[in-house]
């Protein structure tokens, strides 16, 4: 069946052969075109990711980091962790690391190298009929000609309208005659188009070595950055074995440290100790309570473990030991909420998933940390630099304390779920602290309650802890959970704030589900995208 003939089931896109999902429909469609041209799943996500760097600049871009899990049809899983490291020379911070501005942009950016390393791997292992330059060409053309501002982009421009005048170089690119762009207006990025064109011609490493790298460094140094050319040159993606956890009748895979992949797996491992489908109704107060309490138990461990293992020796595997998971599950009361006052992590990103005709799969996230990252543009390159370095601590006893060359704690953790040793689910979400929370909800709905992707994604979700707009350590629930659920959870001791139904704070996950009947997929209705297939 061709793309125009694709069918939906409960609004999940269905396809017989191949699928791409992302938070922007145009980006998904460009990835699908690559698959139809004989590209593999990695080719498709690179084309999609490049397009998202143009059409979804508030959540991702060339100036950030990226992560991939890859699996072939036989279930051989590997990971690519593209994490920029702290600069060799750093500002002399006294009290705290700024969240915005040039002193928040203190790590290098590894997204482009991740594209390049994954492209080389998949070309050798899976074969491809599409060139590197062809993968970037649609994004280049769109950056030159302009794309229409999305509802999400408008929302986050309006949210930061009072801040962006202080961001170096930002307003010149992201304003329309001095006012933030509005939904539906055409938004051109000529300097970014030229940068993408240079990378298409000279390869991924041209971002880190040579003329473009010099322009990036000079552009950031102009605003007072401590970055040097050596910092970019030493930036490399790591290919590593995944972390894994048996869950129900399959195996969940995630990324190793310093990502919070271990946290997502630990939450699912705690939930594994309970019979959800048999004893708990999905969407009930008991359902939300159990998920939230499992999340609390994992978050209590997270701050002591998730850090760069090159600097801090921690044992992530211990958190996934079944005896330890049983101990954690025994700490959960089924009737009473554990009081909660924990440090939170912020962040925004985009999820991309793809499966090709041969059954090769990619589950990917790329990010600039906060919406709009640091707010700093790297000179005349059009590159918006991320602020992931703001997640470091200045406490010398903290595992994530800032040091030169160190990689920061990363909230990103896309995943793959194998069933019968074959890929069954690809999944991931935007949302920092909300990532493992959102994944717990959608994975239990997909695996324990047999939802199709769109069913799992459209249902009400929650967010435990602080957000950028609400500094209370409360349980934020989308209002369409229903008053009965809210009242019951309140009686159980949860302090609740309500979010609007389909709130942008609830994350923007995507899911691809591979079955014997075909491929089902969806992207979150809270996003501007969808899944497309053939």
Short mmCIF file of C-alpha atoms in Angstrom, two decimals:
data_model
loop_
_atom_site.label_atom_id
_atom_site.label_comp_id
_atom_site.label_asym_id
_atom_site.label_seq_id
_atom_site.Cartn_x
_atom_site.Cartn_y
_atom_site.Cartn_z
CA UNK A 1 0.00 0.00 0.00
CA UNK A 2 1.36 3.47 -0.82
CA UNK A 3 1.40 6.44 1.54
CA UNK A 4 -1.81 7.92 0.19
CA UNK A 5 -3.57 4.63 0.88
CA UNK A 6 -2.42 4.18 4.46
CA UNK A 7 -5.12 3.16 6.89
CA UNK A 8 -5.74 4.04 10.52
CA UNK A 9 -7.06 1.93 13.34
CA UNK A 10 -8.32 3.93 16.34
CA UNK A 11 -6.30 6.77 14.74
CA UNK A 12 -3.06 4.79 14.83
CA UNK A 13 -1.43 4.89 11.40
CA UNK A 14 -1.13 1.41 9.86
CA UNK A 15 1.35 0.37 7.18
CA UNK A 16 2.48 -2.92 5.74
CA UNK A 17 6.16 -2.24 5.08
CA UNK A 18 7.78 0.82 6.68
CA UNK A 19 7.06 3.71 9.05
CA UNK A 20 8.39 7.04 10.34
CA UNK A 21 7.08 9.14 13.24
CA UNK A 22 8.08 12.60 14.48
CA UNK A 23 6.48 15.69 16.03
CA UNK A 24 6.30 17.53 12.69
CA UNK A 25 4.40 16.03 9.77
CA UNK A 26 6.68 17.49 7.08
CA UNK A 27 9.71 15.97 8.80
CA UNK A 28 8.03 12.56 9.02
CA UNK A 29 7.14 12.71 5.32
CA UNK A 30 10.72 13.50 4.32
CA UNK A 31 11.91 10.48 6.28
CA UNK A 32 9.35 8.32 4.51
CA UNK A 33 10.54 9.57 1.11
CA UNK A 34 14.05 8.40 1.98
CA UNK A 35 12.72 4.92 2.78
CA UNK A 36 10.93 4.80 -0.56
CA UNK A 37 14.18 5.76 -2.30
CA UNK A 38 15.92 2.71 -0.85
CA UNK A 39 17.31 4.29 2.29
CA UNK A 40 17.51 2.41 5.57
CA UNK A 41 15.96 3.35 8.92
CA UNK A 42 19.01 5.41 9.96
CA UNK A 43 18.87 7.34 6.70
CA UNK A 44 15.21 8.07 7.38
CA UNK A 45 15.78 9.41 10.89
CA UNK A 46 18.71 11.58 9.76
CA UNK A 47 16.56 13.18 7.06
CA UNK A 48 13.76 13.62 9.59
CA UNK A 49 16.13 14.98 12.24
CA UNK A 50 17.68 17.47 9.81
CA UNK A 51 14.22 18.69 8.83
CA UNK A 52 13.22 19.02 12.49
CA UNK A 53 16.28 21.19 13.11
CA UNK A 54 14.67 23.62 10.66
CA UNK A 55 10.94 23.23 11.41
CA UNK A 56 11.08 22.62 15.20
CA UNK A 57 13.98 24.88 16.28
CA UNK A 58 12.58 25.47 19.77
CA UNK A 59 13.18 21.83 20.79
CA UNK A 60 16.22 20.65 18.81
CA UNK A 61 18.93 21.58 16.33
CA UNK A 62 22.53 21.29 15.20
CA UNK A 63 23.72 22.96 18.40
CA UNK A 64 22.53 20.16 20.68
CA UNK A 65 22.96 16.47 21.49
CA UNK A 66 21.39 13.29 20.08
CA UNK A 67 20.83 9.64 20.99
CA UNK A 68 19.89 6.55 19.00
CA UNK A 69 19.02 2.94 19.69
CA UNK A 70 19.36 0.73 16.61
CA UNK A 71 18.11 -2.79 16.06
CA UNK A 72 18.04 -5.04 13.05
CA UNK A 73 15.14 -7.42 12.41
CA UNK A 74 16.88 -10.12 14.46
CA UNK A 75 16.93 -7.99 17.60
CA UNK A 76 20.63 -7.06 17.71
CA UNK A 77 20.55 -3.74 19.58
CA UNK A 78 23.27 -1.10 19.81
CA UNK A 79 23.30 2.52 20.97
CA UNK A 80 24.84 5.81 19.86
CA UNK A 81 25.22 8.40 22.62
CA UNK A 82 26.03 11.83 21.22
CA UNK A 83 26.85 13.93 24.27
CA UNK A 84 28.94 17.08 24.10
CA UNK A 85 31.49 17.38 26.90
CA UNK A 86 32.25 20.39 29.12
CA UNK A 87 34.80 22.81 27.70
CA UNK A 88 38.46 22.51 28.66
CA UNK A 89 38.31 26.07 30.03
CA UNK A 90 35.19 27.04 32.00
CA UNK A 91 33.80 30.24 33.51
CA UNK A 92 34.52 30.87 37.17
CA UNK A 93 31.07 30.17 38.55
CA UNK A 94 30.40 31.30 42.12
CA UNK A 95 26.88 30.46 43.21
CA UNK A 96 25.17 28.75 40.27
CA UNK A 97 25.37 28.00 36.57
CA UNK A 98 23.05 30.29 34.59
CA UNK A 99 20.14 28.62 32.82
CA UNK A 100 20.37 30.88 29.75
CA UNK A 101 22.95 32.94 27.96
CA UNK A 102 26.55 32.29 26.99
CA UNK A 103 27.57 30.93 30.41
CA UNK A 104 24.92 28.20 30.12
CA UNK A 105 26.42 27.11 26.78
CA UNK A 106 29.43 25.35 28.32
CA UNK A 107 29.33 21.96 26.56
CA UNK A 108 29.97 21.06 22.96
CA UNK A 109 27.23 19.83 20.63
CA UNK A 110 27.24 16.23 19.38
CA UNK A 111 24.11 15.93 17.23
CA UNK A 112 25.83 16.20 13.85
CA UNK A 113 28.51 13.67 14.79
CA UNK A 114 25.77 11.27 15.90
CA UNK A 115 24.17 11.55 12.46
CA UNK A 116 27.53 10.87 10.83
CA UNK A 117 28.53 7.90 13.00
CA UNK A 118 25.13 6.25 12.66
CA UNK A 119 25.14 6.83 8.89
CA UNK A 120 28.52 5.09 8.55
CA UNK A 121 27.39 2.18 10.72
CA UNK A 122 24.10 1.59 8.92
CA UNK A 123 25.59 2.00 5.45
CA UNK A 124 28.01 -0.84 6.21
CA UNK A 125 25.62 -3.08 8.15
CA UNK A 126 22.27 -2.46 6.44
CA UNK A 127 23.13 -1.01 3.04
CA UNK A 128 21.70 2.14 1.50
CA UNK A 129 20.95 3.69 -1.88
CA UNK A 130 20.88 7.28 -0.58
CA UNK A 131 23.89 9.60 -0.26
CA UNK A 132 24.75 11.66 2.81
CA UNK A 133 24.09 14.92 0.94
CA UNK A 134 20.67 13.71 -0.23
CA UNK A 135 19.59 13.19 3.39
CA UNK A 136 20.16 16.86 4.21
CA UNK A 137 18.90 18.38 0.96
CA UNK A 138 15.19 18.67 1.94
CA UNK A 139 16.13 20.48 5.17
CA UNK A 140 18.45 22.81 3.27
CA UNK A 141 15.73 23.70 0.77
CA UNK A 142 13.17 24.26 3.52
CA UNK A 143 15.54 26.50 5.49
CA UNK A 144 16.11 28.62 2.36
CA UNK A 145 12.47 28.79 1.30
CA UNK A 146 11.00 28.92 4.80
CA UNK A 147 8.59 26.77 6.76
CA UNK A 148 5.33 27.70 8.45
CA UNK A 149 5.58 28.44 12.16
CA UNK A 150 3.80 25.72 14.15
CA UNK A 151 1.48 26.12 17.12
CA UNK A 152 4.20 24.67 19.36
CA UNK A 153 6.83 27.12 18.13
CA UNK A 154 4.46 30.05 18.64
CA UNK A 155 3.62 28.85 22.16
CA UNK A 156 7.27 28.75 23.24
CA UNK A 157 8.10 32.07 21.58
CA UNK A 158 5.25 33.67 23.50
CA UNK A 159 6.31 31.91 26.70
CA UNK A 160 9.79 33.47 26.44
CA UNK A 161 8.83 36.81 24.88
CA UNK A 162 10.09 38.81 27.87
CA UNK A 163 13.41 36.96 27.96
CA UNK A 164 14.56 36.72 24.35
CA UNK A 165 15.72 40.33 24.08
CA UNK A 166 18.62 39.35 26.38
CA UNK A 167 19.64 36.32 24.27
CA UNK A 168 22.70 36.89 22.08
CA UNK A 169 21.81 36.97 18.39
CA UNK A 170 18.41 35.33 18.96
CA UNK A 171 15.98 38.10 18.11
CA UNK A 172 17.53 38.76 14.71
CA UNK A 173 16.64 35.23 13.60
CA UNK A 174 13.46 34.43 15.50
CA UNK A 175 11.48 37.66 15.25
CA UNK A 176 9.38 39.16 12.48
CA UNK A 177 10.06 42.90 12.38
CA UNK A 178 10.74 42.92 16.10
CA UNK A 179 7.84 40.68 17.10
CA UNK A 180 7.90 36.90 17.67
CA UNK A 181 6.75 34.85 14.70
CA UNK A 182 3.14 33.70 14.84
CA UNK A 183 1.59 30.40 13.80
CA UNK A 184 1.25 30.15 10.03
CA UNK A 185 3.85 32.82 9.20
CA UNK A 186 6.70 31.75 6.92
CA UNK A 187 10.01 31.54 8.73
CA UNK A 188 13.27 31.47 6.76
CA UNK A 189 16.70 30.51 8.13
CA UNK A 190 19.21 31.41 5.43
CA UNK A 191 22.34 31.11 7.58
CA UNK A 192 21.28 27.70 8.88
CA UNK A 193 20.62 26.61 5.29
CA UNK A 194 24.19 27.54 4.35
CA UNK A 195 25.55 25.65 7.37
CA UNK A 196 23.55 22.53 6.49
CA UNK A 197 24.74 22.83 2.89
CA UNK A 198 28.36 22.96 4.05
CA UNK A 199 27.86 19.84 6.20
CA UNK A 200 26.18 18.07 3.28
CA UNK A 201 29.17 18.81 1.05
CA UNK A 202 31.99 18.21 3.55
CA UNK A 203 30.59 15.56 5.90
CA UNK A 204 29.57 15.44 9.53
CA UNK A 205 33.07 16.03 10.94
CA UNK A 206 33.19 19.43 9.19
CA UNK A 207 31.11 20.70 12.10
CA UNK A 208 34.04 19.90 14.43
CA UNK A 209 37.16 20.48 12.35
CA UNK A 210 37.98 23.06 9.68
CA UNK A 211 36.40 26.29 8.44
CA UNK A 212 32.89 25.77 9.83
CA UNK A 213 34.25 24.76 13.23
CA UNK A 214 36.34 27.94 13.32
CA UNK A 215 33.26 30.06 12.51
CA UNK A 216 31.26 28.32 15.26
CA UNK A 217 34.00 28.91 17.83
CA UNK A 218 34.53 32.55 16.84
CA UNK A 219 30.79 33.14 16.85
CA UNK A 220 30.45 31.86 20.41
CA UNK A 221 33.63 33.55 21.60
CA UNK A 222 32.25 36.87 20.37
CA UNK A 223 29.68 36.66 23.17
CA UNK A 224 32.25 35.66 25.79
CA UNK A 225 32.34 31.85 25.46
CA UNK A 226 35.34 29.89 26.75
CA UNK A 227 35.08 27.36 23.89
CA UNK A 228 38.16 26.57 21.79
CA UNK A 229 38.72 24.58 18.61
CA UNK A 230 40.11 21.62 20.56
CA UNK A 231 36.78 21.33 22.40
CA UNK A 232 34.94 20.69 19.13
CA UNK A 233 37.68 18.44 17.75
CA UNK A 234 37.47 16.07 20.73
CA UNK A 235 33.67 15.77 20.50
CA UNK A 236 32.72 12.22 19.43
CA UNK A 237 29.64 10.02 19.65
CA UNK A 238 30.04 6.73 21.51
CA UNK A 239 28.68 3.45 20.24
CA UNK A 240 27.89 1.30 23.29
CA UNK A 241 25.92 -1.72 24.44
CA UNK A 242 22.45 -0.89 25.77
CA UNK A 243 21.05 -1.39 29.25
CA UNK A 244 18.21 -3.93 29.31
CA UNK A 245 15.47 -5.25 31.53
CA UNK A 246 13.04 -8.14 31.17
CA UNK A 247 9.45 -6.86 31.32
CA UNK A 248 6.43 -9.16 30.99
CA UNK A 249 7.03 -11.24 27.85
CA UNK A 250 9.80 -9.15 26.35
CA UNK A 251 12.93 -7.09 26.95
CA UNK A 252 13.20 -3.31 27.27
CA UNK A 253 16.39 -1.63 26.01
CA UNK A 254 17.67 1.83 26.85
CA UNK A 255 20.82 3.94 26.83
CA UNK A 256 23.69 3.65 29.33
CA UNK A 257 24.93 6.40 31.68
CA UNK A 258 25.03 9.35 31.84
CA UNK A 259 21.46 9.19 30.55
CA UNK A 260 18.49 8.40 32.78
CA UNK A 261 17.74 5.29 30.71
CA UNK A 262 18.47 3.29 33.85
CA UNK A 263 15.73 5.26 35.64
CA UNK A 264 13.08 4.38 33.07
CA UNK A 265 14.09 0.73 33.23
CA UNK A 266 14.09 0.79 37.03
CA UNK A 267 10.55 2.19 37.08
CA UNK A 268 9.39 -0.58 34.77
CA UNK A 269 11.26 -3.15 36.85
CA UNK A 270 9.42 -1.99 39.97
CA UNK A 271 6.10 -2.16 38.13
CA UNK A 272 7.04 -5.66 36.98
CA UNK A 273 6.55 -6.77 40.59
CA UNK A 274 2.81 -5.94 40.37
CA UNK A 275 0.10 -7.60 38.27
CA UNK A 276 -1.26 -4.51 36.60
CA UNK A 277 -3.64 -5.89 34.00
CA UNK A 278 -5.06 -8.54 36.33
CA UNK A 279 -5.60 -6.39 39.42
CA UNK A 280 -5.67 -2.71 38.45
CA UNK A 281 -7.98 -0.95 36.03
CA UNK A 282 -6.10 1.29 33.57
CA UNK A 283 -6.96 4.95 34.16
CA UNK A 284 -8.13 4.37 37.73
CA UNK A 285 -6.77 6.21 40.74
CA UNK A 286 -4.96 3.00 41.74
CA UNK A 287 -3.27 2.91 38.33
CA UNK A 288 -1.93 6.45 38.55
CA UNK A 289 -0.97 6.00 42.21
CA UNK A 290 1.12 2.90 41.54
CA UNK A 291 2.94 4.49 38.60
CA UNK A 292 3.69 7.65 40.55
CA UNK A 293 4.97 5.73 43.58
CA UNK A 294 7.22 3.57 41.39
CA UNK A 295 8.60 6.75 39.82
CA UNK A 296 9.35 8.19 43.25
CA UNK A 297 11.32 5.11 44.25
CA UNK A 298 13.45 5.29 41.10
CA UNK A 299 13.97 9.05 41.36
CA UNK A 300 15.33 8.60 44.90
CA UNK A 301 18.20 6.60 43.38
CA UNK A 302 18.68 8.65 40.23
CA UNK A 303 20.67 11.57 41.65
CA UNK A 304 23.25 9.25 43.18
CA UNK A 305 23.84 7.19 40.05
CA UNK A 306 23.26 9.11 36.82
CA UNK A 307 26.55 10.80 35.99
CA UNK A 308 29.46 10.41 33.57
CA UNK A 309 31.02 7.00 34.35
CA UNK A 310 34.38 8.31 33.13
CA UNK A 311 34.44 10.48 36.26
CA UNK A 312 32.15 8.73 38.74
CA UNK A 313 32.14 5.00 39.37
CA UNK A 314 28.52 3.99 39.84
CA UNK A 315 26.74 0.69 39.33
CA UNK A 316 23.69 1.23 37.15
CA UNK A 317 23.13 -2.51 36.79
CA UNK A 318 22.58 -2.82 40.54
CA UNK A 319 19.43 -0.72 40.20
CA UNK A 320 18.07 -3.29 37.73
CA UNK A 321 18.80 -6.36 39.87
CA UNK A 322 15.55 -8.21 40.50
CA UNK A 323 16.12 -8.58 44.24
CA UNK A 324 16.74 -4.83 44.52
CA UNK A 325 13.63 -4.10 42.44
CA UNK A 326 11.60 -6.26 44.81
CA UNK A 327 12.96 -4.26 47.74
CA UNK A 328 11.97 -1.02 46.05
CA UNK A 329 8.48 -2.32 45.26
CA UNK A 330 8.04 -3.31 48.91
CA UNK A 331 8.55 0.37 49.85
CA UNK A 332 5.37 1.30 48.01
CA UNK A 333 2.13 1.67 49.92
CA UNK A 334 -0.89 0.89 47.75
CA UNK A 335 -3.04 3.26 49.79
CA UNK A 336 -0.78 6.15 50.83
CA UNK A 337 1.42 8.52 48.81
CA UNK A 338 5.05 9.09 49.76
CA UNK A 339 5.66 12.82 50.48
CA UNK A 340 7.66 14.36 47.64
CA UNK A 341 10.22 17.18 47.62
CA UNK A 342 12.91 16.34 45.12
CA UNK A 343 15.13 18.30 42.70
CA UNK A 344 13.81 18.21 39.18
CA UNK A 345 15.35 18.35 35.72
CA UNK A 346 14.01 20.52 32.90
CA UNK A 347 14.36 20.01 29.17
CA UNK A 348 12.82 19.73 25.74
CA UNK A 349 13.56 17.53 22.77
CA UNK A 350 12.05 15.66 19.80
CA UNK A 351 11.41 11.96 19.30
CA UNK A 352 11.93 10.23 15.94
CA UNK A 353 11.25 6.58 15.18
CA UNK A 354 11.65 4.63 11.95
CA UNK A 355 11.46 1.06 10.64
CA UNK A 356 12.44 0.12 7.09
CA UNK A 357 11.29 -2.69 4.79
CA UNK A 358 14.00 -5.03 6.07
CA UNK A 359 12.86 -4.60 9.66
CA UNK A 360 15.80 -2.42 10.72
CA UNK A 361 14.70 0.06 13.40
CA UNK A 362 15.86 3.31 14.97
CA UNK A 363 14.55 5.00 18.10
CA UNK A 364 16.02 8.51 18.44
CA UNK A 365 15.91 11.71 20.50
CA UNK A 366 17.72 14.96 19.81
CA UNK A 367 17.68 18.02 22.03
CA UNK A 368 18.84 21.53 22.90
CA UNK A 369 17.85 21.00 26.60
CA UNK A 370 15.48 23.90 27.49
CA UNK A 371 13.07 25.23 24.91
CA UNK A 372 15.31 27.49 22.75
CA UNK A 373 18.40 26.11 24.51
CA UNK A 374 20.81 28.78 25.74
CA UNK A 375 19.21 31.35 23.46
CA UNK A 376 22.65 32.05 21.94
CA UNK A 377 23.29 31.92 18.18
CA UNK A 378 26.78 30.81 17.14
CA UNK A 379 27.81 33.80 15.04
CA UNK A 380 26.70 33.76 11.39
CA UNK A 381 26.04 29.99 11.29
CA UNK A 382 22.35 30.10 12.25
CA UNK A 383 23.07 27.47 14.93
CA UNK A 384 21.19 27.86 18.22
CA UNK A 385 23.47 26.45 20.96
CA UNK A 386 22.12 24.26 23.74
CA UNK A 387 22.35 24.85 27.49
CA UNK A 388 22.80 21.25 28.64
CA UNK A 389 25.77 22.34 30.73
CA UNK A 390 23.31 24.07 33.05
CA UNK A 391 22.38 20.61 34.35
CA UNK A 392 25.80 20.27 36.03
CA UNK A 393 26.11 20.85 39.78
CA UNK A 394 28.63 23.13 41.51
CA UNK A 395 28.55 20.98 44.65
CA UNK A 396 31.98 19.28 44.74
CA UNK A 397 30.44 16.19 46.35
CA UNK A 398 27.71 15.74 43.75
CA UNK A 399 28.19 12.96 41.12
CA UNK A 400 27.26 15.47 38.40
CA UNK A 401 29.66 18.20 39.55
CA UNK A 402 31.02 20.33 36.71
CA UNK A 403 34.52 19.43 35.48
CA UNK A 404 36.38 20.03 32.20
CA UNK A 405 35.79 17.31 29.57
CA UNK A 406 32.92 15.78 31.60
CA UNK A 407 29.61 14.79 30.00
CA UNK A 408 26.51 16.07 31.83
CA UNK A 409 23.54 14.16 33.23
CA UNK A 410 21.15 13.62 30.32
CA UNK A 411 17.41 13.14 30.63
CA UNK A 412 17.10 11.66 27.13
CA UNK A 413 16.33 7.96 26.88
CA UNK A 414 14.64 6.60 23.76
CA UNK A 415 13.89 2.89 23.90
CA UNK A 416 13.19 -0.34 22.07
CA UNK A 417 11.13 -3.29 23.30
CA UNK A 418 11.84 -6.73 21.88
CA UNK A 419 9.26 -9.49 21.91
CA UNK A 420 10.27 -13.00 20.81
CA UNK A 421 13.73 -11.53 20.16
CA UNK A 422 12.39 -9.18 17.49
CA UNK A 423 11.66 -5.44 17.63
CA UNK A 424 8.08 -4.84 18.78
CA UNK A 425 8.00 -1.26 20.12
CA UNK A 426 10.03 1.88 19.38
CA UNK A 427 9.32 4.73 21.79
CA UNK A 428 10.55 7.97 23.30
CA UNK A 429 9.35 11.36 24.43
CA UNK A 430 10.19 14.99 25.07
CA UNK A 431 10.03 16.19 28.66
CA UNK A 432 13.13 15.90 30.93
CA UNK A 433 11.89 14.62 34.32
CA UNK A 434 8.67 13.80 32.54
CA UNK A 435 10.39 11.39 30.15
CA UNK A 436 10.46 8.30 32.40
CA UNK A 437 7.05 9.28 33.78
CA UNK A 438 5.45 9.53 30.35
CA UNK A 439 7.18 6.34 29.22
CA UNK A 440 5.85 4.46 32.26
CA UNK A 441 2.32 5.46 31.29
CA UNK A 442 2.55 4.66 27.60
CA UNK A 443 4.54 1.42 28.06
CA UNK A 444 2.11 -0.01 30.59
CA UNK A 445 -0.76 0.93 28.30
CA UNK A 446 0.91 -0.66 25.29
CA UNK A 447 2.27 -3.80 26.98
CA UNK A 448 0.02 -4.49 29.97
CA UNK A 449 -3.28 -3.18 28.61
CA UNK A 450 -2.75 -3.91 24.87
CA UNK A 451 -3.52 -0.39 23.60
CA UNK A 452 -2.66 0.61 20.06
CA UNK A 453 -0.19 3.52 19.80
CA UNK A 454 -2.65 6.39 19.45
CA UNK A 455 -4.84 5.01 22.22
CA UNK A 456 -1.85 4.91 24.55
CA UNK A 457 -0.73 8.42 23.58
CA UNK A 458 -4.01 10.33 23.74
CA UNK A 459 -5.03 9.18 27.23
CA UNK A 460 -4.49 11.51 30.23
CA UNK A 461 -0.99 11.74 31.66
CA UNK A 462 0.70 13.21 34.70
CA UNK A 463 3.88 14.98 35.75
CA UNK A 464 5.34 14.66 39.24
CA UNK A 465 7.32 17.58 40.65
CA UNK A 466 8.24 21.10 39.60
CA UNK A 467 7.89 22.54 36.11
CA UNK A 468 9.18 25.77 34.59
CA UNK A 469 5.78 27.38 35.26
CA UNK A 470 4.88 25.68 38.56
CA UNK A 471 7.49 25.40 41.27
CA UNK A 472 5.36 23.26 43.57
CA UNK A 473 6.36 19.63 44.20
CA UNK A 474 2.88 18.50 43.26
CA UNK A 475 1.40 15.81 41.07
CA UNK A 476 0.20 17.53 37.91
CA UNK A 477 -2.68 15.63 36.32
CA UNK A 478 -4.40 16.34 33.03
CA UNK A 479 -7.95 17.31 33.96
CA UNK A 480 -9.59 14.65 31.81
CA UNK A 481 -8.51 11.94 34.28
CA UNK A 482 -11.85 12.80 35.89
CA UNK A 483 -12.90 14.24 39.24
CA UNK A 484 -13.34 10.84 40.86
CA UNK A 485 -9.71 9.94 40.19
CA UNK A 486 -8.50 13.34 41.44
CA UNK A 487 -10.55 13.05 44.63
CA UNK A 488 -9.35 9.52 45.35
CA UNK A 489 -5.70 10.42 44.77
CA UNK A 490 -6.08 13.43 47.04
CA UNK A 491 -7.41 11.17 49.80
CA UNK A 492 -4.38 8.93 49.29
CA UNK A 493 -2.12 11.89 50.12
CA UNK A 494 -1.19 13.20 46.68
CA UNK A 495 -1.04 16.99 46.43
CA UNK A 496 -2.56 17.67 43.03
CA UNK A 497 -2.50 20.50 40.51
CA UNK A 498 -4.57 20.16 37.35
CA UNK A 499 -3.24 20.62 33.83
CA UNK A 500 -5.48 21.22 30.85
CA UNK A 501 -6.31 18.11 28.85
CA UNK A 502 -3.68 17.49 26.13
CA UNK A 503 -1.27 19.86 27.91
CA UNK A 504 2.11 20.55 26.25
CA UNK A 505 3.67 19.89 29.68
CA UNK A 506 2.69 16.21 29.41
CA UNK A 507 5.37 15.42 26.84
CA UNK A 508 5.28 14.63 23.12
CA UNK A 509 5.97 10.89 22.79
CA UNK A 510 5.97 8.84 19.65
CA UNK A 511 5.45 5.09 19.25
CA UNK A 512 5.94 2.52 16.49
CA UNK A 513 4.50 -0.94 17.11
CA UNK A 514 5.64 -3.80 14.86
CA UNK A 515 3.32 -6.80 14.71
CA UNK A 516 2.71 -9.87 12.57
CA UNK A 517 -0.20 -7.99 10.97
CA UNK A 518 1.85 -4.93 10.08
CA UNK A 519 3.12 -1.71 11.64
CA UNK A 520 1.02 0.59 13.83
CA UNK A 521 2.32 4.01 14.86
CA UNK A 522 1.36 7.45 16.11
CA UNK A 523 2.83 10.68 17.38
CA UNK A 524 1.38 12.48 20.33
CA UNK A 525 -1.73 14.59 19.64
CA UNK A 526 -0.06 17.27 21.80
CA UNK A 527 2.53 17.73 19.02
CA UNK A 528 2.39 19.06 15.44
CA UNK A 529 3.31 15.74 13.87
CA UNK A 530 2.18 12.27 12.96
CA UNK A 531 3.33 8.86 11.83
CA UNK A 532 3.45 8.09 8.11
CA UNK A 533 4.04 4.77 6.40
CA UNK A 534 3.55 2.60 3.33
#
